[in-house]
């Protein structure tokens, strides 16, 4: 129906029901001393072209990746997204964040979500996937709950070299009644300390959680982590970067039970940190308790293939306490963007992007040799690496911003080294940009 705004007569009728003579009487309870008297001091109106020019002028004051090469990492990355991604997700049939409730009306979108599930499962080398979660942090929390449910054990062992925001989400979801059962393993040399990990494992551990690559950019030894977990019958959860899967061993092939990840690098802009896209894939053992929505393929009575929402043990359909998750809608539009991105790239394209990330980030690190910026770890890395800055990170951010570059955030709490930060280089960074960035770093140190 069209919008029908209230008329003056409607307003008078509503005031009459309330026993009031004017709209001003609605505010009689507000003290006169804090009421606004007179008009606000605002500039006059602008025409549409004038307003657009004014907003563009304001936007240019920001330091954004459109004019300043971004070397920040830490979970959000400046990857290139083909123009077709943004164009296709804006089609009227697709422009929604919801997974549709009426399959007979939504075959196109459900087909795309089925493809998304297939792509995520193949990306991570696992059997099943859902139609997405909110972000990697919520995905990690859901994965821990899956392990709790499956094993009925009450301890979780997590590598400390996991994105701090993901760990914070995990602690929040587990709640105060279980947070004492979360054991965090400090890194050693930028990697999970395998000896400390093995010492923390026993038959009360539900799962072991690691990130690949780690939050420090280093490449973890997944087979060793899996082997240690298997000795005590614990499940393995890997928070895996989807771009890195272009060249690294998928979690499923390494023996992991559950993989989660942040889908932002798959065609989504950085957008000041959101919206994001949670990826989740598991072995078949978890299919009945998988959180979120799952699209399945079937045939109608005429034998034609169709797609439906299946395994709907969600809070809308059954009692809340029996639901497998509380996610009411997913990141459908973001999931669609990731689907289009992966289809456009294909395996060879994804491998090429991942290889360029390795090449450009190692070029950046090589350029820092002999400077005051000291790399913290010698372990292999994928797209980013930790360095110690000779300046406070906040001062470095400001001075590099003035030079026209974006650098990463302070990770001193994670590394234990004062004034440490991550530097990242994706396929979007050219050789010239990297060389200019290194020169700028030398100039401010």
Short mmCIF file of N, CA and C in Angstrom, two decimals, residues 113 146 175 219 258 270 288 306 312 366 370 384 386 397 421 440-441:
data_model
loop_
_atom_site.label_atom_id
_atom_site.label_comp_id
_atom_site.label_asym_id
_atom_site.label_seq_id
_atom_site.Cartn_x
_atom_site.Cartn_y
_atom_site.Cartn_z
N UNK A 113 22.03 -18.98 -3.63
CA UNK A 113 22.49 -19.37 -2.29
C UNK A 113 22.96 -20.83 -2.27
N UNK A 146 28.83 -25.65 18.22
CA UNK A 146 28.66 -26.93 17.53
C UNK A 146 29.51 -28.02 18.19
N UNK A 175 29.58 -16.84 27.29
CA UNK A 175 28.98 -16.32 28.51
C UNK A 175 29.83 -16.56 29.73
N UNK A 219 51.65 -18.43 8.77
CA UNK A 219 50.96 -19.63 8.29
C UNK A 219 51.14 -20.76 9.30
N UNK A 258 35.44 -28.31 11.29
CA UNK A 258 34.65 -27.11 11.03
C UNK A 258 35.59 -26.02 10.54
N UNK A 270 35.62 -2.47 1.93
CA UNK A 270 36.00 -2.36 3.35
C UNK A 270 34.92 -1.63 4.15
N UNK A 288 22.79 -31.77 11.01
CA UNK A 288 21.51 -31.65 11.71
C UNK A 288 21.50 -30.53 12.74
N UNK A 306 14.24 -28.01 -8.16
CA UNK A 306 13.92 -26.78 -7.47
C UNK A 306 14.71 -26.68 -6.18
N UNK A 312 15.07 -26.73 8.77
CA UNK A 312 14.74 -25.44 9.36
C UNK A 312 14.46 -25.55 10.87
N UNK A 366 60.65 -7.03 2.21
CA UNK A 366 62.04 -6.90 1.75
C UNK A 366 62.46 -5.44 1.71
N UNK A 370 66.86 -3.05 6.74
CA UNK A 370 67.77 -1.93 6.97
C UNK A 370 67.10 -0.67 7.46
N UNK A 384 50.17 -10.41 5.23
CA UNK A 384 50.50 -9.36 6.19
C UNK A 384 51.52 -9.89 7.18
N UNK A 386 53.79 -8.68 11.05
CA UNK A 386 53.89 -7.77 12.19
C UNK A 386 55.26 -7.12 12.22
N UNK A 397 50.43 6.50 12.34
CA UNK A 397 49.21 6.57 11.53
C UNK A 397 48.97 8.00 11.04
N UNK A 421 52.59 -3.25 14.91
CA UNK A 421 51.42 -3.15 14.04
C UNK A 421 51.56 -4.12 12.89
N UNK A 440 58.19 6.55 2.25
CA UNK A 440 57.50 7.39 3.22
C UNK A 440 57.78 6.92 4.65
N UNK A 441 57.84 5.61 4.86
CA UNK A 441 58.17 5.09 6.19
C UNK A 441 59.57 5.53 6.61
#
